[in-house]
Amino acid sequence: MSESSRVHPDATTPHVSPFHRAKGEPRFPGGPAPDPAGSHHERRIRSFQPRRSRVTAGQAEALERLWPQWGLDIDGRRVLDLDELFGGRGLPVVLEIGFGMGEATAQMAAEDPATGVLAVDVHTPGQGNLLALAERAGLTNVRVANGDAIILLREMLPPASLAGLRVYFPDPWPKKRHHKRRLIQPEFLDLVAPRLAPGALVHCATDWEPYAEQMLEVLSAHPDFENTVPGGGYAPRPAFRPLTRFEGQGLDKGHVVNDLLFRRR
């Protein structure tokens, strides 16, 4: 968010910074919870590791102001009505797991306003940035979810409720002993498949070739998915997936980016 759009305190209105709050006070009042699912779900190996980085004033302002309208915590305690979540407009909804700072998510949502995007991440600066980008672009088809996507899929999404799944540049967990933390595994696809409507598109992208090979192997072997590429293999980057800044940096370093496009049978 630009400097001119930030909310500044005046002499009569005290401003409480999220960086200087009283003990026990929420970091962002009315914003994302630090541990939305609490301890009522089992302990297990996770595919993500929350990153601690500074939240800018603009991101904090967006979180406090826009979260009640466009954000939700993944608490695992209710089943979502996705049509209601997106304003009762009957939009098909795509789930995006891990959106970084949200630039590509916002661009795709702007170019396809007839599709709702439920974007999940645990990175607070990214959550605030995506909310600010959505507001700036006048988007009404983006919702930001805070927490564990596994709990969202398992506890909070009805069967056949999703029109697609996007997983772009997930953590590759390159060390062999960490491969069990990778998101795209047979067990994950077993969980995803019932939540996808027939014909829903699963789109993955990674610049880590060993992970791309694992994704291709796991998706090809699963009975509920079929490769959209005739003869199998990787797909060319589709025009609807923007070239991200992160991806561009990888390409400049000689990384190979692979896209995988599979369809729910």
CSV table of N, CA and C in Angstrom, one decimal, residues 55-194:
chain,number,residue,atom,x,y,z
A,55,VAL,N,5.8,-6.9,9.5
A,55,VAL,CA,4.5,-6.5,8.8
A,55,VAL,C,4.6,-5.0,8.7
A,56,THR,N,4.5,-4.5,7.5
A,56,THR,CA,4.5,-3.0,7.3
A,56,THR,C,3.3,-2.4,7.8
A,57,ALA,N,3.4,-1.1,8.0
A,57,ALA,CA,2.2,-0.3,8.4
A,57,ALA,C,1.0,-0.5,7.5
A,58,GLY,N,1.3,-0.5,6.2
A,58,GLY,CA,0.2,-0.6,5.2
A,58,GLY,C,-0.5,-2.0,5.3
A,59,GLN,N,0.4,-3.0,5.5
A,59,GLN,CA,-0.2,-4.4,5.6
A,59,GLN,C,-1.0,-4.5,6.9
A,60,ALA,N,-0.5,-4.0,8.0
A,60,ALA,CA,-1.2,-4.0,9.3
A,60,ALA,C,-2.5,-3.3,9.2
A,61,GLU,N,-2.5,-2.2,8.5
A,61,GLU,CA,-3.8,-1.4,8.4
A,61,GLU,C,-4.8,-2.2,7.6
A,62,ALA,N,-4.3,-2.9,6.5
A,62,ALA,CA,-5.2,-3.7,5.7
A,62,ALA,C,-5.8,-4.9,6.5
A,63,LEU,N,-4.9,-5.5,7.3
A,63,LEU,CA,-5.4,-6.6,8.1
A,63,LEU,C,-6.5,-6.2,9.1
A,64,GLU,N,-6.3,-5.1,9.8
A,64,GLU,CA,-7.2,-4.7,10.8
A,64,GLU,C,-8.5,-4.2,10.2
A,65,ARG,N,-8.5,-3.6,9.0
A,65,ARG,CA,-9.7,-3.0,8.4
A,65,ARG,C,-10.4,-4.0,7.5
A,66,LEU,N,-9.7,-4.9,6.8
A,66,LEU,CA,-10.3,-5.7,5.8
A,66,LEU,C,-10.6,-7.1,6.2
A,67,TRP,N,-9.8,-7.6,7.2
A,67,TRP,CA,-10.0,-9.0,7.6
A,67,TRP,C,-11.4,-9.4,8.0
A,68,PRO,N,-12.1,-8.5,8.8
A,68,PRO,CA,-13.5,-8.9,9.1
A,68,PRO,C,-14.4,-9.1,7.9
A,69,GLN,N,-14.1,-8.5,6.8
A,69,GLN,CA,-14.9,-8.6,5.6
A,69,GLN,C,-14.4,-9.7,4.7
A,70,TRP,N,-13.1,-9.9,4.5
A,70,TRP,CA,-12.6,-10.8,3.5
A,70,TRP,C,-11.7,-11.9,4.0
A,71,GLY,N,-11.5,-12.0,5.3
A,71,GLY,CA,-10.6,-13.0,5.9
A,71,GLY,C,-11.4,-14.0,6.7
A,72,LEU,N,-10.7,-15.1,6.9
A,72,LEU,CA,-11.3,-16.2,7.8
A,72,LEU,C,-10.2,-17.0,8.4
A,73,ASP,N,-10.4,-17.4,9.6
A,73,ASP,CA,-9.5,-18.3,10.3
A,73,ASP,C,-9.9,-19.7,10.1
A,74,ILE,N,-8.9,-20.6,9.8
A,74,ILE,CA,-9.2,-22.0,9.7
A,74,ILE,C,-9.1,-22.6,11.1
A,75,ASP,N,-10.3,-22.7,11.7
A,75,ASP,CA,-10.4,-23.2,13.0
A,75,ASP,C,-10.9,-24.7,13.1
A,76,GLY,N,-11.3,-25.2,12.0
A,76,GLY,CA,-11.8,-26.6,11.9
A,76,GLY,C,-13.1,-26.9,12.7
A,77,ARG,N,-13.8,-25.9,13.0
A,77,ARG,CA,-15.0,-26.0,13.8
A,77,ARG,C,-16.3,-25.9,13.1
A,78,ARG,N,-16.3,-25.6,11.8
A,78,ARG,CA,-17.5,-25.4,11.0
A,78,ARG,C,-17.3,-25.8,9.6
A,79,VAL,N,-18.4,-26.1,8.9
A,79,VAL,CA,-18.3,-26.3,7.4
A,79,VAL,C,-18.7,-25.1,6.7
A,80,LEU,N,-17.9,-24.6,5.8
A,80,LEU,CA,-18.1,-23.4,5.1
A,80,LEU,C,-19.2,-23.5,4.0
A,81,ASP,N,-20.0,-22.5,3.9
A,81,ASP,CA,-20.8,-22.4,2.7
A,81,ASP,C,-20.1,-21.4,1.8
A,82,LEU,N,-19.5,-22.0,0.7
A,82,LEU,CA,-18.6,-21.2,-0.1
A,82,LEU,C,-19.4,-20.1,-0.9
A,83,ASP,N,-20.7,-20.5,-1.3
A,83,ASP,CA,-21.5,-19.5,-2.0
A,83,ASP,C,-21.8,-18.3,-1.1
A,84,GLU,N,-22.1,-18.5,0.2
A,84,GLU,CA,-22.3,-17.5,1.1
A,84,GLU,C,-21.0,-16.7,1.4
A,85,LEU,N,-19.9,-17.4,1.4
A,85,LEU,CA,-18.6,-16.7,1.7
A,85,LEU,C,-18.3,-15.7,0.6
A,86,PHE,N,-18.7,-16.0,-0.7
A,86,PHE,CA,-18.4,-15.1,-1.8
A,86,PHE,C,-19.6,-14.3,-2.2
A,87,GLY,N,-20.5,-14.0,-1.2
A,87,GLY,CA,-21.6,-13.1,-1.5
A,87,GLY,C,-22.8,-13.6,-2.2
A,88,GLY,N,-23.0,-14.9,-2.2
A,88,GLY,CA,-24.2,-15.5,-2.8
A,88,GLY,C,-24.3,-15.3,-4.3
A,89,ARG,N,-23.2,-15.2,-5.0
A,89,ARG,CA,-23.2,-15.0,-6.4
A,89,ARG,C,-23.0,-16.2,-7.3
A,90,GLY,N,-23.0,-17.4,-6.7
A,90,GLY,CA,-22.9,-18.6,-7.4
A,90,GLY,C,-21.5,-18.8,-8.1
A,91,LEU,N,-20.5,-18.2,-7.6
A,91,LEU,CA,-19.2,-18.3,-8.3
A,91,LEU,C,-18.6,-19.7,-8.1
A,92,PRO,N,-18.0,-20.3,-9.1
A,92,PRO,CA,-17.1,-21.5,-8.9
A,92,PRO,C,-15.9,-21.0,-8.1
A,93,VAL,N,-15.4,-21.8,-7.1
A,93,VAL,CA,-14.4,-21.4,-6.2
A,93,VAL,C,-13.1,-22.3,-6.4
A,94,VAL,N,-12.0,-21.6,-6.6
A,94,VAL,CA,-10.7,-22.3,-6.7
A,94,VAL,C,-9.9,-22.1,-5.4
A,95,LEU,N,-9.4,-23.1,-4.9
A,95,LEU,CA,-8.5,-23.1,-3.7
A,95,LEU,C,-7.1,-22.9,-4.1
A,96,GLU,N,-6.4,-21.9,-3.5
A,96,GLU,CA,-5.0,-21.7,-3.8
A,96,GLU,C,-4.3,-21.8,-2.4
A,97,ILE,N,-3.3,-22.8,-2.4
A,97,ILE,CA,-2.6,-23.0,-1.2
A,97,ILE,C,-1.2,-22.4,-1.3
A,98,GLY,N,-0.9,-21.4,-0.4
A,98,GLY,CA,0.4,-20.8,-0.4
A,98,GLY,C,0.5,-19.7,-1.5
A,99,PHE,N,0.2,-18.5,-1.2
A,99,PHE,CA,0.2,-17.4,-2.2
A,99,PHE,C,1.3,-16.4,-2.0
A,100,GLY,N,2.2,-16.6,-1.1
A,100,GLY,CA,3.3,-15.7,-0.9
A,100,GLY,C,2.9,-14.3,-0.6
A,101,MET,N,3.3,-13.3,-1.4
A,101,MET,CA,2.8,-11.9,-1.2
A,101,MET,C,1.5,-11.6,-1.9
A,102,GLY,N,1.0,-12.5,-2.7
A,102,GLY,CA,-0.3,-12.3,-3.3
A,102,GLY,C,-0.4,-11.6,-4.6
A,103,GLU,N,0.8,-11.3,-5.2
A,103,GLU,CA,0.7,-10.5,-6.5
A,103,GLU,C,0.1,-11.4,-7.6
A,104,ALA,N,0.5,-12.6,-7.8
A,104,ALA,CA,-0.1,-13.5,-8.8
A,104,ALA,C,-1.5,-13.8,-8.5
A,105,THR,N,-1.8,-14.0,-7.3
A,105,THR,CA,-3.2,-14.3,-6.9
A,105,THR,C,-4.1,-13.2,-7.3
A,106,ALA,N,-3.7,-11.9,-6.9
A,106,ALA,CA,-4.6,-10.8,-7.3
A,106,ALA,C,-4.7,-10.6,-8.8
A,107,GLN,N,-3.6,-10.8,-9.5
A,107,GLN,CA,-3.7,-10.7,-11.0
A,107,GLN,C,-4.6,-11.7,-11.6
A,108,MET,N,-4.5,-12.9,-11.2
A,108,MET,CA,-5.4,-14.0,-11.7
A,108,MET,C,-6.9,-13.7,-11.4
A,109,ALA,N,-7.1,-13.2,-10.1
A,109,ALA,CA,-8.5,-12.9,-9.7
A,109,ALA,C,-9.0,-11.7,-10.6
A,110,ALA,N,-8.2,-10.7,-10.9
A,110,ALA,CA,-8.6,-9.6,-11.7
A,110,ALA,C,-9.0,-10.0,-13.1
A,111,GLU,N,-8.2,-11.0,-13.6
A,111,GLU,CA,-8.4,-11.4,-15.0
A,111,GLU,C,-9.5,-12.4,-15.1
A,112,ASP,N,-10.0,-12.9,-14.0
A,112,ASP,CA,-11.1,-13.9,-14.0
A,112,ASP,C,-12.1,-13.6,-12.9
A,113,PRO,N,-12.8,-12.5,-13.0
A,113,PRO,CA,-13.7,-12.1,-11.9
A,113,PRO,C,-14.9,-13.0,-11.7
A,114,ALA,N,-15.2,-13.9,-12.7
A,114,ALA,CA,-16.3,-14.9,-12.5
A,114,ALA,C,-15.9,-16.1,-11.7
A,115,THR,N,-14.7,-16.2,-11.2
A,115,THR,CA,-14.2,-17.3,-10.3
A,115,THR,C,-13.8,-16.7,-9.0
A,116,GLY,N,-14.3,-17.4,-7.9
A,116,GLY,CA,-13.8,-17.0,-6.6
A,116,GLY,C,-12.5,-17.7,-6.2
A,117,VAL,N,-11.6,-17.0,-5.6
A,117,VAL,CA,-10.3,-17.5,-5.2
A,117,VAL,C,-10.3,-17.5,-3.6
A,118,LEU,N,-10.2,-18.7,-3.1
A,118,LEU,CA,-10.0,-18.9,-1.6
A,118,LEU,C,-8.5,-19.1,-1.4
A,119,ALA,N,-7.8,-18.1,-1.0
A,119,ALA,CA,-6.3,-18.2,-0.9
A,119,ALA,C,-5.9,-18.4,0.5
A,120,VAL,N,-5.1,-19.5,0.7
A,120,VAL,CA,-4.7,-19.9,2.1
A,120,VAL,C,-3.2,-19.7,2.3
A,121,ASP,N,-2.8,-19.1,3.4
A,121,ASP,CA,-1.4,-19.0,3.7
A,121,ASP,C,-1.3,-18.7,5.2
A,122,VAL,N,-0.1,-18.8,5.8
A,122,VAL,CA,0.1,-18.5,7.2
A,122,VAL,C,1.1,-17.3,7.4
A,123,HIS,N,1.4,-16.7,6.2
A,123,HIS,CA,2.4,-15.6,6.3
A,123,HIS,C,1.7,-14.3,6.4
A,124,THR,N,1.8,-13.7,7.6
A,124,THR,CA,1.0,-12.6,7.9
A,124,THR,C,1.2,-11.4,7.0
A,125,PRO,N,2.5,-11.0,6.7
A,125,PRO,CA,2.7,-9.9,5.7
A,125,PRO,C,2.0,-10.2,4.4
A,126,GLY,N,2.1,-11.4,3.9
A,126,GLY,CA,1.4,-11.8,2.6
A,126,GLY,C,-0.1,-11.6,2.7
A,127,GLN,N,-0.7,-12.0,3.8
A,127,GLN,CA,-2.1,-11.9,4.0
A,127,GLN,C,-2.5,-10.4,3.9
A,128,GLY,N,-1.8,-9.6,4.6
A,128,GLY,CA,-2.1,-8.1,4.6
A,128,GLY,C,-1.9,-7.6,3.2
A,129,ASN,N,-0.8,-8.0,2.5
A,129,ASN,CA,-0.5,-7.5,1.2
A,129,ASN,C,-1.6,-7.9,0.2
A,130,LEU,N,-2.0,-9.1,0.2
A,130,LEU,CA,-3.1,-9.6,-0.7
A,130,LEU,C,-4.4,-8.8,-0.5
A,131,LEU,N,-4.8,-8.6,0.8
A,131,LEU,CA,-6.0,-7.8,1.1
A,131,LEU,C,-5.8,-6.4,0.5
A,132,ALA,N,-4.7,-5.8,0.7
A,132,ALA,CA,-4.5,-4.4,0.2
A,132,ALA,C,-4.5,-4.4,-1.4
A,133,LEU,N,-3.9,-5.4,-2.0
A,133,LEU,CA,-4.0,-5.5,-3.5
A,133,LEU,C,-5.4,-5.7,-4.0
A,134,ALA,N,-6.1,-6.5,-3.3
A,134,ALA,CA,-7.5,-6.8,-3.7
A,134,ALA,C,-8.4,-5.5,-3.6
A,135,GLU,N,-8.2,-4.8,-2.5
A,135,GLU,CA,-9.0,-3.6,-2.4
A,135,GLU,C,-8.6,-2.5,-3.4
A,136,ARG,N,-7.3,-2.4,-3.6
A,136,ARG,CA,-6.8,-1.4,-4.6
A,136,ARG,C,-7.3,-1.7,-6.0
A,137,ALA,N,-7.4,-3.0,-6.4
A,137,ALA,CA,-7.9,-3.4,-7.7
A,137,ALA,C,-9.4,-3.5,-7.8
A,138,GLY,N,-10.1,-3.3,-6.6
A,138,GLY,CA,-11.6,-3.4,-6.6
A,138,GLY,C,-12.1,-4.8,-6.8
A,139,LEU,N,-11.3,-5.8,-6.3
A,139,LEU,CA,-11.7,-7.2,-6.4
A,139,LEU,C,-12.7,-7.6,-5.4
A,140,THR,N,-13.7,-8.3,-5.8
A,140,THR,CA,-14.7,-8.8,-4.8
A,140,THR,C,-14.7,-10.4,-4.8
A,141,ASN,N,-13.8,-11.0,-5.5
A,141,ASN,CA,-13.8,-12.4,-5.7
A,141,ASN,C,-12.6,-13.1,-5.0
A,142,VAL,N,-12.0,-12.4,-4.0
A,142,VAL,CA,-10.9,-13.0,-3.3
A,142,VAL,C,-11.2,-13.0,-1.8
A,143,ARG,N,-10.9,-14.2,-1.2
A,143,ARG,CA,-11.0,-14.4,0.3
A,143,ARG,C,-9.7,-15.0,0.8
A,144,VAL,N,-9.3,-14.5,1.9
A,144,VAL,CA,-8.0,-14.9,2.4
A,144,VAL,C,-8.2,-15.7,3.7
A,145,ALA,N,-7.6,-16.9,3.7
A,145,ALA,CA,-7.8,-17.9,4.8
A,145,ALA,C,-6.5,-18.0,5.5
A,146,ASN,N,-6.5,-18.0,6.8
A,146,ASN,CA,-5.3,-18.1,7.7
A,146,ASN,C,-5.3,-19.4,8.4
A,147,GLY,N,-4.2,-20.2,8.2
A,147,GLY,CA,-4.1,-21.5,8.9
A,147,GLY,C,-3.7,-22.6,8.0
A,148,ASP,N,-4.0,-23.8,8.5
A,148,ASP,CA,-3.5,-25.1,7.9
A,148,ASP,C,-4.5,-25.5,6.8
A,149,ALA,N,-4.0,-25.6,5.6
A,149,ALA,CA,-4.9,-26.0,4.5
A,149,ALA,C,-5.4,-27.4,4.7
A,150,ILE,N,-4.7,-28.3,5.3
A,150,ILE,CA,-5.2,-29.6,5.6
A,150,ILE,C,-6.4,-29.6,6.4
A,151,ILE,N,-6.4,-28.8,7.5
A,151,ILE,CA,-7.6,-28.7,8.3
A,151,ILE,C,-8.8,-28.1,7.5
A,152,LEU,N,-8.5,-27.1,6.7
A,152,LEU,CA,-9.5,-26.6,5.8
A,152,LEU,C,-10.2,-27.6,5.0
A,153,LEU,N,-9.3,-28.4,4.3
A,153,LEU,CA,-9.9,-29.4,3.4
A,153,LEU,C,-10.6,-30.5,4.1
A,154,ARG,N,-10.1,-31.0,5.2
A,154,ARG,CA,-10.6,-32.1,5.9
A,154,ARG,C,-11.9,-31.8,6.7
A,155,GLU,N,-11.9,-30.6,7.3
A,155,GLU,CA,-13.0,-30.3,8.3
A,155,GLU,C,-14.0,-29.2,7.8
A,156,MET,N,-13.6,-28.4,6.8
A,156,MET,CA,-14.4,-27.2,6.6
A,156,MET,C,-14.9,-27.1,5.2
A,157,LEU,N,-14.6,-28.0,4.2
A,157,LEU,CA,-15.0,-27.9,2.9
A,157,LEU,C,-16.0,-29.0,2.5
A,158,PRO,N,-17.1,-28.8,2.0
A,158,PRO,CA,-18.1,-29.8,1.6
A,158,PRO,C,-17.6,-30.6,0.4
A,159,PRO,N,-18.1,-31.8,0.2
A,159,PRO,CA,-17.7,-32.6,-1.0
A,159,PRO,C,-18.0,-31.9,-2.3
A,160,ALA,N,-17.2,-32.0,-3.2
A,160,ALA,CA,-17.4,-31.5,-4.6
A,160,ALA,C,-17.6,-30.0,-4.6
A,161,SER,N,-17.1,-29.3,-3.7
A,161,SER,CA,-17.3,-27.8,-3.6
A,161,SER,C,-16.3,-27.0,-4.3
A,162,LEU,N,-15.2,-27.5,-4.7
A,162,LEU,CA,-14.2,-26.7,-5.4
A,162,LEU,C,-14.1,-27.0,-6.9
A,163,ALA,N,-13.9,-25.9,-7.6
A,163,ALA,CA,-13.8,-25.9,-9.0
A,163,ALA,C,-12.3,-26.1,-9.5
A,164,GLY,N,-11.4,-26.0,-8.5
A,164,GLY,CA,-10.0,-26.2,-8.9
A,164,GLY,C,-9.1,-26.0,-7.7
A,165,LEU,N,-7.8,-26.4,-7.8
A,165,LEU,CA,-6.8,-26.3,-6.8
A,165,LEU,C,-5.5,-25.8,-7.5
A,166,ARG,N,-4.9,-24.8,-6.8
A,166,ARG,CA,-3.6,-24.3,-7.3
A,166,ARG,C,-2.6,-24.4,-6.2
A,167,VAL,N,-1.5,-24.9,-6.5
A,167,VAL,CA,-0.3,-25.0,-5.6
A,167,VAL,C,0.9,-24.6,-6.4
A,168,TYR,N,1.3,-23.3,-6.2
A,168,TYR,CA,2.4,-22.7,-7.0
A,168,TYR,C,3.6,-22.6,-6.1
A,169,PHE,N,4.7,-23.2,-6.5
A,169,PHE,CA,6.0,-23.0,-5.8
A,169,PHE,C,5.9,-23.3,-4.3
A,170,PRO,N,5.4,-24.5,-4.0
A,170,PRO,CA,5.4,-24.9,-2.6
A,170,PRO,C,6.8,-25.1,-2.1
A,171,ASP,N,7.0,-25.1,-0.8
A,171,ASP,CA,8.3,-25.4,-0.2
A,171,ASP,C,8.8,-26.8,-0.7
A,172,PRO,N,9.9,-26.9,-1.4
A,172,PRO,CA,10.4,-28.2,-1.9
A,172,PRO,C,11.0,-29.1,-0.9
A,173,TRP,N,11.3,-28.6,0.3
A,173,TRP,CA,11.9,-29.4,1.3
A,173,TRP,C,13.0,-30.3,0.7
A,174,PRO,N,14.1,-29.7,0.2
A,174,PRO,CA,15.0,-30.4,-0.6
A,174,PRO,C,15.8,-31.5,0.0
A,175,LYS,N,16.0,-31.4,1.4
A,175,LYS,CA,16.8,-32.4,2.0
A,175,LYS,C,16.0,-33.7,2.1
A,176,LYS,N,16.6,-34.9,1.9
A,176,LYS,CA,15.9,-36.1,1.8
A,176,LYS,C,15.1,-36.4,3.1
A,177,ARG,N,15.7,-36.1,4.2
A,177,ARG,CA,15.0,-36.4,5.5
A,177,ARG,C,13.7,-35.5,5.7
A,178,HIS,N,13.6,-34.5,4.8
A,178,HIS,CA,12.4,-33.6,4.9
A,178,HIS,C,11.4,-33.9,3.8
A,179,HIS,N,11.7,-34.9,3.0
A,179,HIS,CA,10.7,-35.1,1.9
A,179,HIS,C,9.3,-35.4,2.4
A,180,LYS,N,9.2,-36.0,3.6
A,180,LYS,CA,7.9,-36.3,4.1
A,180,LYS,C,7.1,-35.1,4.4
A,181,ARG,N,7.7,-33.9,4.4
A,181,ARG,CA,7.0,-32.7,4.6
A,181,ARG,C,6.4,-32.1,3.4
A,182,ARG,N,6.8,-32.6,2.2
A,182,ARG,CA,6.2,-32.1,1.0
A,182,ARG,C,4.7,-32.2,0.9
A,183,LEU,N,4.1,-31.2,0.4
A,183,LEU,CA,2.6,-31.2,0.4
A,183,LEU,C,2.0,-32.2,-0.6
A,184,ILE,N,2.6,-32.3,-1.8
A,184,ILE,CA,2.0,-33.2,-2.8
A,184,ILE,C,2.4,-34.6,-2.6
A,185,GLN,N,1.5,-35.4,-1.9
A,185,GLN,CA,1.7,-36.8,-1.5
A,185,GLN,C,0.5,-37.5,-1.8
A,186,PRO,N,0.5,-38.9,-1.9
A,186,PRO,CA,-0.7,-39.6,-2.2
A,186,PRO,C,-1.8,-39.3,-1.1
A,187,GLU,N,-1.4,-39.2,0.2
A,187,GLU,CA,-2.4,-38.9,1.2
A,187,GLU,C,-3.1,-37.6,1.0
A,188,PHE,N,-2.3,-36.6,0.6
A,188,PHE,CA,-2.9,-35.3,0.3
A,188,PHE,C,-3.9,-35.4,-0.8
A,189,LEU,N,-3.6,-36.1,-1.9
A,189,LEU,CA,-4.5,-36.2,-3.0
A,189,LEU,C,-5.8,-37.0,-2.6
A,190,ASP,N,-5.6,-38.0,-1.7
A,190,ASP,CA,-6.8,-38.7,-1.2
A,190,ASP,C,-7.8,-37.7,-0.5
A,191,LEU,N,-7.2,-36.7,0.2
A,191,LEU,CA,-8.0,-35.8,0.9
A,191,LEU,C,-8.6,-34.7,-0.1
A,192,VAL,N,-7.9,-34.3,-1.1
A,192,VAL,CA,-8.3,-33.3,-2.0
A,192,VAL,C,-9.4,-33.8,-2.9
A,193,ALA,N,-9.3,-35.0,-3.5
A,193,ALA,CA,-10.1,-35.5,-4.5
A,193,ALA,C,-11.6,-35.4,-4.2
A,194,PRO,N,-12.1,-35.8,-3.0
A,194,PRO,CA,-13.5,-35.7,-2.8
A,194,PRO,C,-14.0,-34.3,-2.7
